[in-house]
Coordinates of C-alpha atoms in Angstrom, one line a residue:
X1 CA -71.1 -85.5 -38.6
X2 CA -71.5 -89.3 -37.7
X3 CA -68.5 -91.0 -39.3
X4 CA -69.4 -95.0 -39.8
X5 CA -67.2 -96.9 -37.4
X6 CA -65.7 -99.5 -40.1
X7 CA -64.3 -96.3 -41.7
X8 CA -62.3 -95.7 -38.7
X9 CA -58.8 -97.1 -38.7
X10 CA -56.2 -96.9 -35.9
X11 CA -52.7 -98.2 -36.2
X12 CA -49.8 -97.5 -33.2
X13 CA -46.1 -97.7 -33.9
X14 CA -43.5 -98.4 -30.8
X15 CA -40.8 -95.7 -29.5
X16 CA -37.4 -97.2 -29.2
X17 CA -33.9 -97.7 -27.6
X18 CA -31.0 -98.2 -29.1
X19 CA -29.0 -100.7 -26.7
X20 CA -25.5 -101.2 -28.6
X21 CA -24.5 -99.9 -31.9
X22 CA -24.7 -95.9 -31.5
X23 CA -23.0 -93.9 -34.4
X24 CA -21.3 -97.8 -35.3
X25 CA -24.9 -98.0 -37.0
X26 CA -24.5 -95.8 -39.5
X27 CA -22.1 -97.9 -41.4
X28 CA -23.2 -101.5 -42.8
X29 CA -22.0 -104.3 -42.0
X30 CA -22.3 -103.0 -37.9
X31 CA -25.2 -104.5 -36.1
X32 CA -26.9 -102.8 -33.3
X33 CA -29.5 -103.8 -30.8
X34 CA -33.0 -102.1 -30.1
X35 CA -35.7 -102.7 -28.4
X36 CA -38.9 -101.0 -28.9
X37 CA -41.1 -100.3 -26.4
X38 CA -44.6 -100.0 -24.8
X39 CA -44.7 -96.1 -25.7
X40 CA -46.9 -95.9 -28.8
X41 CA -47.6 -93.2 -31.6
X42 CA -50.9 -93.4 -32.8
X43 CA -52.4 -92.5 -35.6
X44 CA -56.9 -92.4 -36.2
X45 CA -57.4 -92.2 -40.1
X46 CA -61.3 -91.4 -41.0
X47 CA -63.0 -89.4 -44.1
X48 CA -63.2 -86.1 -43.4
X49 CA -66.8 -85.8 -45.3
X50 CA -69.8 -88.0 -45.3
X51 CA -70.4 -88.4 -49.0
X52 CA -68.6 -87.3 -52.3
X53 CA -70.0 -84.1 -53.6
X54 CA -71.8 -84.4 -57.1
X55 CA -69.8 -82.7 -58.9
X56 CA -66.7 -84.0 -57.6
X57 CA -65.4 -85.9 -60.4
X58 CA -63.8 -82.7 -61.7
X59 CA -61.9 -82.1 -58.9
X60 CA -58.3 -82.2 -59.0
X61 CA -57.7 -81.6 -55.5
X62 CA -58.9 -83.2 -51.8
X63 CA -58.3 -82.1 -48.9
X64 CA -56.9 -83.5 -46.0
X65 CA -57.2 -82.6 -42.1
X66 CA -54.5 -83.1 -39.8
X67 CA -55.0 -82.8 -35.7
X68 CA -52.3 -82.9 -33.3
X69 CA -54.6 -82.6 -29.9
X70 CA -51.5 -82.6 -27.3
X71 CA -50.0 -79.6 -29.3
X72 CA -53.3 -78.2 -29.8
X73 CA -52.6 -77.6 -33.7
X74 CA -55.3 -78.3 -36.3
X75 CA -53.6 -78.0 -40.2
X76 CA -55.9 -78.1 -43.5
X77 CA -53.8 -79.1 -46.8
X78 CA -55.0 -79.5 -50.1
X79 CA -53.9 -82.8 -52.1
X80 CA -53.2 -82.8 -55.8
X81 CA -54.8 -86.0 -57.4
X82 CA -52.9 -85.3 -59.9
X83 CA -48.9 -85.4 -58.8
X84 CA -49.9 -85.9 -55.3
X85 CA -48.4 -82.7 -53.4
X86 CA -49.6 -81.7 -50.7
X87 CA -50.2 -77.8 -49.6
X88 CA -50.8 -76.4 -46.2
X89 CA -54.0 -73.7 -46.6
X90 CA -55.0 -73.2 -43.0
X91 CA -52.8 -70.2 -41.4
X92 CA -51.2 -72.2 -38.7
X93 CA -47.2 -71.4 -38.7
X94 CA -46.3 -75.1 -37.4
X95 CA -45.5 -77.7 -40.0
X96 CA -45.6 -81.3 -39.8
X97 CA -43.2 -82.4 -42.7
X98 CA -42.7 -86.1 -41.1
X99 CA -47.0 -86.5 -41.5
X100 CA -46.7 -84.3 -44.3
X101 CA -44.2 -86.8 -46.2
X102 CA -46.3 -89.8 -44.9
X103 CA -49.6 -88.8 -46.9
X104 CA -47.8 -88.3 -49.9
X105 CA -45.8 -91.1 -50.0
X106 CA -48.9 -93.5 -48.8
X107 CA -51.4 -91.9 -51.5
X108 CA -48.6 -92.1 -54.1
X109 CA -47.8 -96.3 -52.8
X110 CA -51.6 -97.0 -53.7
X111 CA -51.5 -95.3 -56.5
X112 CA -48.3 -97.2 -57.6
X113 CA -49.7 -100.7 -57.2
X114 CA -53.2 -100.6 -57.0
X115 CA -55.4 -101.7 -60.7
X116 CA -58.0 -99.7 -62.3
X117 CA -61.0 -101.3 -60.1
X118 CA -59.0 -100.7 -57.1
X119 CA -58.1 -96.8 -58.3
X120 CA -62.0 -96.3 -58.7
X121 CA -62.1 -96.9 -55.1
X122 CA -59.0 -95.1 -54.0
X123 CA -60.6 -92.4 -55.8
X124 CA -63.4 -92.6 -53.7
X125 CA -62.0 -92.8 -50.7
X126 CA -59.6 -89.5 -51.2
X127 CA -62.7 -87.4 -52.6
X128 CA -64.2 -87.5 -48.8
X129 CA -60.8 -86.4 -47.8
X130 CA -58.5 -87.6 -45.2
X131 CA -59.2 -86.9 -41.5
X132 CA -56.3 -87.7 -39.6
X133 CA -55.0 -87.4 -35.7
X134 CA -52.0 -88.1 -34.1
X135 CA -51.3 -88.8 -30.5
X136 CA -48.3 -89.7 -28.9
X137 CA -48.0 -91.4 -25.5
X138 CA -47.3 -89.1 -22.8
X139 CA -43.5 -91.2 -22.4
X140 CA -42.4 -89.5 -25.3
X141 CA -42.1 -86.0 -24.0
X142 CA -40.7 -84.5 -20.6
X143 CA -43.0 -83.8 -18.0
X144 CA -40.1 -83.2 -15.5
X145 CA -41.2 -79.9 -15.0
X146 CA -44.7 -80.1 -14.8
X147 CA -43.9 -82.3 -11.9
X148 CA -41.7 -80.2 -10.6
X149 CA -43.9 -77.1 -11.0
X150 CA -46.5 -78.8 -8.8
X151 CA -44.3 -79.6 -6.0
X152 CA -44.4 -83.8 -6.7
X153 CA -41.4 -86.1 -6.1
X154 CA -39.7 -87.2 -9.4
X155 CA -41.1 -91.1 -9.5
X156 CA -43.3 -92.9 -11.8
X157 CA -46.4 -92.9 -9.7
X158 CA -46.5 -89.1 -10.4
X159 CA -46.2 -89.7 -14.0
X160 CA -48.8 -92.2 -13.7
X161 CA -51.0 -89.8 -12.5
X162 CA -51.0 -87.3 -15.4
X163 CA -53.6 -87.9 -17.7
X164 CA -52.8 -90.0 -20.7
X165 CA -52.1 -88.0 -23.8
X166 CA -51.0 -84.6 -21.5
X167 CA -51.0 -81.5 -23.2
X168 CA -47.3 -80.6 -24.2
X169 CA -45.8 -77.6 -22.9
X170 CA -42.9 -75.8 -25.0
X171 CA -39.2 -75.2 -23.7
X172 CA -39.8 -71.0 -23.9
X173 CA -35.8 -70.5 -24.0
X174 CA -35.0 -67.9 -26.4
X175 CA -31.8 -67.9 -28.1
X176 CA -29.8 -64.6 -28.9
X177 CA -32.8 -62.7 -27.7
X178 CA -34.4 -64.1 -30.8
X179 CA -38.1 -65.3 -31.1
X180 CA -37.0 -68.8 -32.0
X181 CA -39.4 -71.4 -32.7
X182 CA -40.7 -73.3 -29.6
X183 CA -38.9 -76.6 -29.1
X184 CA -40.6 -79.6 -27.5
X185 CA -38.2 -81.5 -24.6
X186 CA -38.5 -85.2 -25.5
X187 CA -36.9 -87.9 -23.9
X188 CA -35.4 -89.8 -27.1
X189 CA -37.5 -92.6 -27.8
X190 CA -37.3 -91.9 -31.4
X191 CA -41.4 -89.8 -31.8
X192 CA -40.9 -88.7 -35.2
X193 CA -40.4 -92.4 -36.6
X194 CA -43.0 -93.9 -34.2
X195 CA -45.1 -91.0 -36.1
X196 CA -44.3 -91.4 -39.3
X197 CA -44.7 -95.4 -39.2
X198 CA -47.7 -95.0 -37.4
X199 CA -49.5 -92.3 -40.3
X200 CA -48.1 -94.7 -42.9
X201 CA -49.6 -97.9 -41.9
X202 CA -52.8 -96.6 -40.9
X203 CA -53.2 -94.8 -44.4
X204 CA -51.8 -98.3 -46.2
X205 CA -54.5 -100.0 -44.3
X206 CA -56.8 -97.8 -44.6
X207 CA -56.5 -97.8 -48.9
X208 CA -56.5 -101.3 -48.6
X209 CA -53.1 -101.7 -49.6
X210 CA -51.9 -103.6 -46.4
X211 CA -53.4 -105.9 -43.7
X212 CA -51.6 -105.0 -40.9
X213 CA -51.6 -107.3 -38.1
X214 CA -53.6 -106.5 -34.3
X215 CA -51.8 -107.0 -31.2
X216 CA -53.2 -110.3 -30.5
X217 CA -51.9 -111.6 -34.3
X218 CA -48.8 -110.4 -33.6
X219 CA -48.2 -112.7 -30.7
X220 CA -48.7 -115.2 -33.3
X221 CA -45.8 -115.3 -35.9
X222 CA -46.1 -112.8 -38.3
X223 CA -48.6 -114.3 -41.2
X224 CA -48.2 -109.9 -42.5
X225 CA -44.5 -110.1 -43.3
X226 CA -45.1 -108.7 -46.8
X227 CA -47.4 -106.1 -45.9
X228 CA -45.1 -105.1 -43.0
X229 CA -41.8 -104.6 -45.6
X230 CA -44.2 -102.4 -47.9
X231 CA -45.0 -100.2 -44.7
X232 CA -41.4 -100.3 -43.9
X233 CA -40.4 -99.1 -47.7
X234 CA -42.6 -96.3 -47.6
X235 CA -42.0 -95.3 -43.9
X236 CA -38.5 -95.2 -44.1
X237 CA -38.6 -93.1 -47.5
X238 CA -41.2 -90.0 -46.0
X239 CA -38.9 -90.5 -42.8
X240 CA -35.4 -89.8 -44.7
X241 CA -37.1 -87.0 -46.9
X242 CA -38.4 -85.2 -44.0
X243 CA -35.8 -85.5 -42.2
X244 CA -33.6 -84.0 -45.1
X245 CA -31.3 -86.9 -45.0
X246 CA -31.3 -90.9 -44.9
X247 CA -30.5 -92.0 -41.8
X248 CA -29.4 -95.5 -40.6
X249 CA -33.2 -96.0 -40.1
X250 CA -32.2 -98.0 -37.0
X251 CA -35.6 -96.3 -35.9
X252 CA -38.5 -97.0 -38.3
X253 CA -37.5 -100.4 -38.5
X254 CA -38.1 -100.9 -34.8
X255 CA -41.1 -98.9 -35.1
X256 CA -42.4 -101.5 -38.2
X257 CA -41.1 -104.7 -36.7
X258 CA -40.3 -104.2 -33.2
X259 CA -37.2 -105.5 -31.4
X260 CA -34.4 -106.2 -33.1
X261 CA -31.0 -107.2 -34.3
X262 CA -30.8 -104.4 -36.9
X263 CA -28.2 -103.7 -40.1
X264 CA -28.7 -100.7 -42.1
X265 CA -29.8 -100.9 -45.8
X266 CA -27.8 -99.5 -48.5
X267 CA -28.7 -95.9 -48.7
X268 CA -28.7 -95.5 -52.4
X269 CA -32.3 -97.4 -52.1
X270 CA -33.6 -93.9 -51.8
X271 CA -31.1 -92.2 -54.6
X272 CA -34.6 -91.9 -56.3
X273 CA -36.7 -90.5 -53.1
X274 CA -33.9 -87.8 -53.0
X275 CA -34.0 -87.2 -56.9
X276 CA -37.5 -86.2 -56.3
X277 CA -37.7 -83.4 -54.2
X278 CA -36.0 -81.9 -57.3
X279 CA -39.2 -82.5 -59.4
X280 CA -39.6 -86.4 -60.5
X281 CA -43.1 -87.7 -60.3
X282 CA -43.9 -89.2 -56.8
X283 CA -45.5 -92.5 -58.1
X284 CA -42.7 -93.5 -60.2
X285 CA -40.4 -92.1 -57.4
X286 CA -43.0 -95.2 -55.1
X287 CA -42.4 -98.0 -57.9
X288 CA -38.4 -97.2 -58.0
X289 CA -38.3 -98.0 -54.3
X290 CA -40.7 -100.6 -53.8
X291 CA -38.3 -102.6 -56.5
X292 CA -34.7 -101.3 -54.9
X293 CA -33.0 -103.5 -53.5
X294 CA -33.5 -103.1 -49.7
X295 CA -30.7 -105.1 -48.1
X296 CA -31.0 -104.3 -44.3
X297 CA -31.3 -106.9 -42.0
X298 CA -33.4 -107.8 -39.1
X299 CA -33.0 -110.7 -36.7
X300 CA -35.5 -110.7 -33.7
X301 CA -33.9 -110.0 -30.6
X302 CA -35.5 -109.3 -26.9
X303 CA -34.4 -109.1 -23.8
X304 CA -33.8 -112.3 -21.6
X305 CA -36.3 -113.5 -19.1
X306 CA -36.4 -112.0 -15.5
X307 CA -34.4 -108.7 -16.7
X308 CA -36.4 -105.5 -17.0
X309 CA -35.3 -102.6 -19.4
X310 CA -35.8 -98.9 -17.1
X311 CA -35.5 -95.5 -17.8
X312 CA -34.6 -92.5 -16.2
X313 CA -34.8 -88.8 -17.5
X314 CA -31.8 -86.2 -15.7
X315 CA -32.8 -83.4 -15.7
X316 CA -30.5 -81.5 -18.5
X317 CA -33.1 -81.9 -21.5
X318 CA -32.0 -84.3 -24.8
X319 CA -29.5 -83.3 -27.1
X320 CA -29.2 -82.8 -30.5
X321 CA -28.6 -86.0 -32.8
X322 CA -27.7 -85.2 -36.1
X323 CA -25.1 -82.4 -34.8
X324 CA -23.4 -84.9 -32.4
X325 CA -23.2 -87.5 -35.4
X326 CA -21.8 -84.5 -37.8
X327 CA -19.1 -83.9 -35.5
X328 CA -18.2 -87.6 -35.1
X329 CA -18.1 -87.9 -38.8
X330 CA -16.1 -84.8 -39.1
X331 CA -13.3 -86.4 -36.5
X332 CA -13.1 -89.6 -38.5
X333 CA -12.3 -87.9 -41.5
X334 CA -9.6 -86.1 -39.7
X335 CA -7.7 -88.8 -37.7
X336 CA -8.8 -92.0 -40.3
X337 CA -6.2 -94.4 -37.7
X338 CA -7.4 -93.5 -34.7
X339 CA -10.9 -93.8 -35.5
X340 CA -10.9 -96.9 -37.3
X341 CA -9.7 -98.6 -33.9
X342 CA -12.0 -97.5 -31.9
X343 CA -14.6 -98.1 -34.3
X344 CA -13.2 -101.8 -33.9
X345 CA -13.0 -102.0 -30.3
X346 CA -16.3 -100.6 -30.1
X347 CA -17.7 -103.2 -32.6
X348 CA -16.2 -106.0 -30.7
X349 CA -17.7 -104.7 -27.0
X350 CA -21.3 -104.7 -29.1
X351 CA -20.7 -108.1 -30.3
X352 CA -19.3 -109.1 -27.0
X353 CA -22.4 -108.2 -25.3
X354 CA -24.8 -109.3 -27.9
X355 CA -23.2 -112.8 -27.4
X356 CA -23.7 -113.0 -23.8
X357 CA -27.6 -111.6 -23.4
X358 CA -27.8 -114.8 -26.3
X359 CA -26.6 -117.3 -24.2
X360 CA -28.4 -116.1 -21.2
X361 CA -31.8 -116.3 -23.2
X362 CA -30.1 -119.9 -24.2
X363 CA -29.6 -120.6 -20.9
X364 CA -33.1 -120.0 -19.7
X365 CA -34.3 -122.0 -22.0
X366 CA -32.0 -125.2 -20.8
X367 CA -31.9 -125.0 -17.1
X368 CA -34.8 -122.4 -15.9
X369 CA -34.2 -123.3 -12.3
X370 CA -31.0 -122.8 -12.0
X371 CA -31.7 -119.7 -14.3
X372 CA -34.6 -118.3 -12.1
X373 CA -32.7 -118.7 -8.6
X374 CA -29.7 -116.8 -10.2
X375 CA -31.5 -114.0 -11.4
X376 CA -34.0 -113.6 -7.6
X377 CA -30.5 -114.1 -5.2
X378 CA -29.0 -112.0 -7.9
X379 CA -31.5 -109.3 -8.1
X380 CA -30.8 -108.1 -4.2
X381 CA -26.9 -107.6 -4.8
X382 CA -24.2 -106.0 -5.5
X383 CA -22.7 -107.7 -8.9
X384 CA -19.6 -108.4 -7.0
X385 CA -21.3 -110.6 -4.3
X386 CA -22.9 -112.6 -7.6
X387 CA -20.6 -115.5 -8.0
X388 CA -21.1 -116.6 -4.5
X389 CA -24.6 -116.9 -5.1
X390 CA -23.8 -120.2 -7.5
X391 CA -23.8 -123.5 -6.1
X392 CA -23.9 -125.8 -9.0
X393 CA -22.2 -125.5 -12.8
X394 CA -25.1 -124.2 -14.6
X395 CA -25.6 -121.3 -12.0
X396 CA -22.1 -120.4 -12.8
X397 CA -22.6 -120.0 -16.0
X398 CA -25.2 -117.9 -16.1
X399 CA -23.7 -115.7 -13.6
X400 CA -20.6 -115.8 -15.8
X401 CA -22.7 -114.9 -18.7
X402 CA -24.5 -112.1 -16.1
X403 CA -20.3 -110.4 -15.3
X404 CA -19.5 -111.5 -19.2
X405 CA -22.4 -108.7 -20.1
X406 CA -21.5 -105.8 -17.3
X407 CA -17.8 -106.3 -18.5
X408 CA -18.8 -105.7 -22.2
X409 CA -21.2 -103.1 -21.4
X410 CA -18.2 -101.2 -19.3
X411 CA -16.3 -101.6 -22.3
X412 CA -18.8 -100.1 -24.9
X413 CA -19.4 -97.2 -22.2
X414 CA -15.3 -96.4 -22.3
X415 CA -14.8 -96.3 -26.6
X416 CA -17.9 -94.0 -26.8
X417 CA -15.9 -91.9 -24.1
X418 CA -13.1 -91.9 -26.3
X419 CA -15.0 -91.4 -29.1
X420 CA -16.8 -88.7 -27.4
X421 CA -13.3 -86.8 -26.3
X422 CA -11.6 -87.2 -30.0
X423 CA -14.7 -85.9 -31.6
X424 CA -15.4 -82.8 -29.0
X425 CA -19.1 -84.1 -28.5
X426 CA -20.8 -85.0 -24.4
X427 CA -21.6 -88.7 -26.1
X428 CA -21.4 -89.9 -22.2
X429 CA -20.8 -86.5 -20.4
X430 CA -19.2 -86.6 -17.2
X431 CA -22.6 -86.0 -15.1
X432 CA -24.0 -88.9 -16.9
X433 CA -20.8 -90.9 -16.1
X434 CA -21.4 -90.5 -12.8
X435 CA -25.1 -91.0 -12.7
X436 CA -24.7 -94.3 -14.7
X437 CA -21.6 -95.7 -12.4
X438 CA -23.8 -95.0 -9.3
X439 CA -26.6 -97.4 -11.4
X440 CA -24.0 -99.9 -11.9
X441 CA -23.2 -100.1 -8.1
X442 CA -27.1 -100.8 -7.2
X443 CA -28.3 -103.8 -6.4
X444 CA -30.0 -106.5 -9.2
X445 CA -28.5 -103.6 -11.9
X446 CA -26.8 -105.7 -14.8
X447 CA -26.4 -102.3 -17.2
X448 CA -26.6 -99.2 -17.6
X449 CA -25.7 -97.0 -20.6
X450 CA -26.8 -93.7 -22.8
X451 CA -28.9 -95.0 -24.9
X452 CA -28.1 -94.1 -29.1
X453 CA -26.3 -91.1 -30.0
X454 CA -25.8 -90.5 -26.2
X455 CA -25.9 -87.3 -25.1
X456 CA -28.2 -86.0 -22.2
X457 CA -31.1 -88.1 -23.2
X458 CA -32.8 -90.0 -20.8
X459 CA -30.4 -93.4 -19.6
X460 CA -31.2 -96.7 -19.5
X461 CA -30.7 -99.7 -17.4
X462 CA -31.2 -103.1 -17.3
X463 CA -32.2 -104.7 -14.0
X464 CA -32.5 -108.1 -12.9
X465 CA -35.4 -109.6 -10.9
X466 CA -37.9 -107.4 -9.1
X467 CA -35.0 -105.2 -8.0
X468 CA -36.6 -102.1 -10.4
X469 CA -38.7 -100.6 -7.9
X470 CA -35.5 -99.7 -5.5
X471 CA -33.8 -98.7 -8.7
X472 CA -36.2 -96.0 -9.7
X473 CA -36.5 -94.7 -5.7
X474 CA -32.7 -94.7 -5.8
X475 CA -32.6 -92.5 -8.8
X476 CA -35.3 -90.4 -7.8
X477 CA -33.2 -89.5 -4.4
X478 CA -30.4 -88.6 -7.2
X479 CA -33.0 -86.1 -8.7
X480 CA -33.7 -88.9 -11.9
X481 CA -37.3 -89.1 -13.0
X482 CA -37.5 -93.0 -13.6
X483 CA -40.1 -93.2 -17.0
X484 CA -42.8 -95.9 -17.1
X485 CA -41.1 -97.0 -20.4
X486 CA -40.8 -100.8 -20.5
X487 CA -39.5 -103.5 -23.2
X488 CA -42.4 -104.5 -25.6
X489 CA -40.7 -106.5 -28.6
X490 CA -44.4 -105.8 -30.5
X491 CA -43.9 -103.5 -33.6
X492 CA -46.7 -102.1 -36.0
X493 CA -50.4 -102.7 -34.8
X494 CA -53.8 -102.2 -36.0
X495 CA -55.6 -101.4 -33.0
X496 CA -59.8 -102.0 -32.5
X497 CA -60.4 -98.2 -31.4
X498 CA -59.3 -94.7 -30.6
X499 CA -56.9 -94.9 -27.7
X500 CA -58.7 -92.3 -25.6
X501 CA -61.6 -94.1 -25.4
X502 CA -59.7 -96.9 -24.0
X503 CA -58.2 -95.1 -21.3
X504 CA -61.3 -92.8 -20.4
X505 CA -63.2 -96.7 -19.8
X506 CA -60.4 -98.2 -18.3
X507 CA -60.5 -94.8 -15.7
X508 CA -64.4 -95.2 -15.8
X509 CA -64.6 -99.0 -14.7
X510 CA -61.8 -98.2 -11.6
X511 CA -64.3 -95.8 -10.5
X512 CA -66.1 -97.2 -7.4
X513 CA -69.4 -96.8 -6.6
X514 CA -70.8 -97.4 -3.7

């Protein structure tokens, strides 16, 4: 069935990493750093039937589709028009509660603001039912052993070469001999957010309750600011409930507004979200957020010029973040003094470092040449050779600002250690200790950390120059798949078309012919 093209909206969210501020986050008034990044969720938003059935004005219910093509699931729900629940009908055992969460809470945010010659067009709109797919880039997930399985070397042109949007394959350990559910490996760019965001703003735009901006406004300054905080409000709600608890949120808010300085709100802006699983009525569950008082706060932050965020993957699989942040909570309840300073001597590494990638972008900005010729002599060191490299004042201070950063990132790396060791949790265990001091010995490498919660998720560096092409061989010879993840500070985006058309024309017009 022909769907008209204007019906057709596509919005993309960005995955992110958390540079500073892991488990600090939690707690207001600590900031943390993320950037998001050029892996995008995306969600395609479409009526599901051509025209409203005659006799439709006595329904109560609509249904809605949802498609998950790289897990090869298809779900069919039925929507209440009335108190806007959603039920799964179609047999499939896999549930979606993050997508699940994001229809509700959309609907019920047009229903909450829109007046009655709006509603007659909502009404419209849901009585052809929702159609929606989701698609995540392949960056997301592990394809380490794909790779692997097929006998290629662990680098990013063999990544490159799988074709976008890759089928997932499921981890198939079994636990206690136990059919448990199949888990996905992911590499810890924070998917569910970049989903949930991505669902949200495409239904908001899609009702008509939000404009969101395209990639090329968004180079502008955002004219959307208003219609970005409402996708924000409602993403960050359908995130917490789904995930059965409110979070710092670190992630949605990347995934709404891109890179960041970040504070968490106060989480008793979703007291009312919460009071609803128990039975309140979603829409005035909508209105009681969009008027809390949401007091996070963002302050736009990206990486300075000439320095290139990587990733690499180990090969131990991710780990579990809301068990490692149980047990760090459960340690500073138990040893309140011991805790508390580390806590403090974390805080002031973060801020540390945050101060010094400021005054590098500062110092690009007032003396690029002496800027630029740092970072290319730079980029083919050892850090220790750096200072020799500066022949004039304003080179010295940007390689001082360069040794100011790898100093406060050593520091950050040694309190999460300590943190790690109090609490009993691997928040930098000692293969990725190793790993990430051999990175810091490389040539052009300014950082390297665990990105977040830490764990065995994929680590990240920050290298200066074009020195990231011998960083990602190097780590492939240490049996680290290097990711094609890069920085992009661009957050929420309306995009013109279905992604996989894109990338089948972009593949059609590389074909030669002779």
């Amino acid at each position: 069935m022909a769907v008209s093209c204007h019906l057709v909206q596509v919005a993309s969210a960005p995955g992110k990493v958390l540079m500073t501020g892991g488990y600090l986050i939690l707690e207001r008034p600590n900031a943390g750093i993320v950037l998001s990044t050029n892996a995008r969720f995306y969600a395609i938003v479409k009526p599901l039937y051509e025209e409203i059935k005659s006799d439709c004005w006595a329904w109560a219910w609509t249904d809605v589709k949802l498609t998950s093509p790289q897990l090869l699931r298809e779900s069919m729900y039925k929507m209440s028009l009335k108190n806007l629940t959603i039920q799964c009908v179609s047999t499939s055992e896999s549930r979606n509660p993050f997508v699940e969460n994001a229809v509700q809470y959309a609907v019920a945010a047009a229903y909450a603001i829109f007046d009655k010659n709006k509603m007659d067009v909502l009404h419209k709109l849901l009585l052809q039912g929702l159609d929606i797919t989701v698609l995540g880039c392949n960056d997301f997930y592990s394809y380490r052993n794909q790779i692997e399985a097929r006998g290629l070397p662990l680098t990013p042109e063999a990544l490159a070469a799988l074709t976008p949007f890759t089928s997932i394959t499921f981890n198939a350990e079994e636990s206690n001999g136990e059919n448990c559910k199949p888990e996905v490996a992911k590499t810890g760019l924070g998917s569910s957010a970049a989903m949930t965001t991505a669902v949200v703003s495409a239904l908001l735009h899609y009702f008509g309750v939000v404009n969101l901006p395209s990639s090329e406004d968004q180079i502008q300054e955002n004219k959307n600011s208003s219609d970005l905080d409402m996708v924000h409000m409602i993403a960050q709600s359908a995130h917490c409930i789904a995930q059965g608890k409110v979070g710092s949120g670190f992630d949605v808010s990347s995934a709404v507004y891109g890179s960041q300085r970040y504070i968490r709100f106060s989480p008793e802006v979703l007291s009312s979200a919460q009071v609803s699983v128990k039975g309140l009525p979603l829409q005035e569950v909508v209105v009681d957020i969009l008027k809390g008082k949401w007091d996070h706060e963002r302050t736009k932050f990206s990486l300075p010029p000439l320095m290139t965020l990587l990733l690499g993957e180990p090969g131990t699989g991710g780990s579990s973040t809301p068990s490692m942040v149980g047990a760090v909570k459960r340690w500073q309840k138990s040893d309140p003094q011991k805790s508390q300073e580390t806590w403090r001597k974390l805080s002031e590494s973060n801020s540390a470092l945050e101060a010094q990638l400021h005054l590098l972008s500062k110092l690009a900005e007032e003396h690029w040449d002496a800027y630029k010729c740092i970072m290319e002599s730079c980029s083919k060191l050892k850090s220790e050779k750096w200072m020799e490299q500066a022949s004039q004042p304003s080179q010295e201070a940007v390689v001082k600002s360069l040794l100011g950063a790898r100093d406060a990132m050593l520091g950050i790396r040694y309190h999460m250690r300590q943190m790690g060791e109090a609490a009993g949790v691997p928040i930098e265990p000692e293969s990725q200790t190793q790993l990430l001091n051999a990175t810091m010995n490389m040539d052009g490498v300014l950082l390297a950390g665990v990105p977040g919660a830490g764990g065995f998720d994929a680590i990240f560096a920050v290298v200066l120059g074009d020195s990231g092409s011998n960083v990602t061989q190097a780590w492939s010879s240490l049996n680290v798949l290097a990711l094609l993840v890069r920085e992009d500070p661009r957050g929420v985006s309306l995009e013109s078309c279905d992604p996989r058309t894109r990338e089948i024309t972009s593949a059609v017009s590389s074909v030669h012919i002779e």
